[in-house]
PDB file of C-alpha atoms in Angstrom:
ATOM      1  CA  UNK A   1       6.848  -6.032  15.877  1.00 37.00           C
ATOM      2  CA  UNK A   2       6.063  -7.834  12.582  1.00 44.00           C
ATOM      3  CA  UNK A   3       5.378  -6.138   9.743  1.00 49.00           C
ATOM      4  CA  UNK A   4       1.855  -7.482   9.468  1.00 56.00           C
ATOM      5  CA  UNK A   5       1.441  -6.060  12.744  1.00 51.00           C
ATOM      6  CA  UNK A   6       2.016  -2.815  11.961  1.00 56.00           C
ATOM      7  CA  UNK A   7       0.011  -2.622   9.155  1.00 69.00           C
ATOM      8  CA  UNK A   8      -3.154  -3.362  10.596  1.00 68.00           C
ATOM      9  CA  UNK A   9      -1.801  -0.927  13.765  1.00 70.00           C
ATOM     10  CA  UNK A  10      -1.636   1.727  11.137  1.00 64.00           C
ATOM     11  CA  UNK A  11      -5.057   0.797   9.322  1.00 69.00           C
ATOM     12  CA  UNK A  12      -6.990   1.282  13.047  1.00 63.00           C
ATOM     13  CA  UNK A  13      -4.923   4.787  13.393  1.00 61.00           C
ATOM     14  CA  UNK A  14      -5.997   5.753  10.209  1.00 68.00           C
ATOM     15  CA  UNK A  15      -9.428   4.825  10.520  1.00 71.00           C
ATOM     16  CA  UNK A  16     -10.071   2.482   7.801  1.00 78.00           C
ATOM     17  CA  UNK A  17     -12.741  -0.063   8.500  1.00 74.00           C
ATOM     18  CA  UNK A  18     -10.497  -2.805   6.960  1.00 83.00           C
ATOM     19  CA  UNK A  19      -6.817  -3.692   5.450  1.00 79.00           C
ATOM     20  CA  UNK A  20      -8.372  -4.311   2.310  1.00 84.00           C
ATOM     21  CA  UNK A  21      -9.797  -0.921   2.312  1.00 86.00           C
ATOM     22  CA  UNK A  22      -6.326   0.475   3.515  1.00 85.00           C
ATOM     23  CA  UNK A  23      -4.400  -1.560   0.458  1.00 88.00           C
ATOM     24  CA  UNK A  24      -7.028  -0.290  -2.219  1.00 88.00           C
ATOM     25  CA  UNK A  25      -6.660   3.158  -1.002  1.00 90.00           C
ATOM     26  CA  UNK A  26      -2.778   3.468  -1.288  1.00 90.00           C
ATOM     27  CA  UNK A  27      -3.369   1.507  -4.372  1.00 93.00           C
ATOM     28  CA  UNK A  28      -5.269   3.858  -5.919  1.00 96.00           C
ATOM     29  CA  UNK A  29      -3.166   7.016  -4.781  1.00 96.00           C
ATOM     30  CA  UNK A  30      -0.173   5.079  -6.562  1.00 97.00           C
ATOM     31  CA  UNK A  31      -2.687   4.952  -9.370  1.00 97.00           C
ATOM     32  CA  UNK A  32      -2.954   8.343  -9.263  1.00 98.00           C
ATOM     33  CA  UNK A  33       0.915   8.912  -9.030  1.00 98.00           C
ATOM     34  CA  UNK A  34       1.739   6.748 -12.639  1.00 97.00           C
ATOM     35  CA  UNK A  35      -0.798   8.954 -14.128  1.00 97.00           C
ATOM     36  CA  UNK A  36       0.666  12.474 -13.040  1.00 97.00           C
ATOM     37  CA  UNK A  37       4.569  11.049 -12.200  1.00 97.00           C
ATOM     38  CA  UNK A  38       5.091   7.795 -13.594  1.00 98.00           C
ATOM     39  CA  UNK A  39       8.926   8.040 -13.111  1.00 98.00           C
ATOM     40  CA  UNK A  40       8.527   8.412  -9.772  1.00 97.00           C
ATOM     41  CA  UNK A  41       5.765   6.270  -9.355  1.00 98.00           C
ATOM     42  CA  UNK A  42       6.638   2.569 -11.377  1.00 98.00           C
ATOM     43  CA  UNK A  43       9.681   2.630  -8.314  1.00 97.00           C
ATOM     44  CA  UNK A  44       7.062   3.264  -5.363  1.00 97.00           C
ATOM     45  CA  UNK A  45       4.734   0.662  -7.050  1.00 96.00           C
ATOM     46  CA  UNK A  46       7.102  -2.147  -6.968  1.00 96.00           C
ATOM     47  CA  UNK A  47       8.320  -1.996  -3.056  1.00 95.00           C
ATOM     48  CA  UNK A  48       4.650  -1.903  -2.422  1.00 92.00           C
ATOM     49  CA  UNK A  49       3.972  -4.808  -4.440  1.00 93.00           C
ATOM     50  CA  UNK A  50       7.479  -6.602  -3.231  1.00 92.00           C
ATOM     51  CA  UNK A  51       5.786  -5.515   0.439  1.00 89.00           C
ATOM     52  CA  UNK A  52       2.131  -6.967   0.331  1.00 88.00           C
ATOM     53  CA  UNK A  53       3.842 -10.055  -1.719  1.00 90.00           C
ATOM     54  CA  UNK A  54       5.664 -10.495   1.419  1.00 89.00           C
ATOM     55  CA  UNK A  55       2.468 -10.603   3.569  1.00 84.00           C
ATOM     56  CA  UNK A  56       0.720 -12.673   1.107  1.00 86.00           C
ATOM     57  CA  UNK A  57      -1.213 -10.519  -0.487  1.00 84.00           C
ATOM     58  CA  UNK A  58      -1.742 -11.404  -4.509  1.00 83.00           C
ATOM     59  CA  UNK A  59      -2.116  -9.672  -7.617  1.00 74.00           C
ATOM     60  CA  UNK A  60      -4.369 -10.134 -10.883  1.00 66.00           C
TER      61      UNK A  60
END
């Protein structure tokens, strides 16, 4: 199963209308994580950039 796949598999089990809502949501809880554990948290922010990069997503 592609890893595309199984992301929008895992957005309809979670319930969220769209991907894009899905991505903003995680993005915001790693948000949330660089404010309270940023040591932790620049790591966990990079593999999910390195992993939506990978799909296509972009960045500003």
């Amino acid at each position: 199963m592609s890893q595309c796949m199984w992301s929008r598999s895992h957005q309809q089990h979670r319930d969220f209308a769209s991907l894009a809502g899905m991505v903003n949501h995680i993005d915001g809880l790693i948000a949330y994580a660089l404010g309270a554990e940023a040591e932790w948290a620049r790591p966990v922010r990079e593999r999910w950039q390195a992993a939506l990069s990978a799909q296509g997503w972009t960045f500003d």
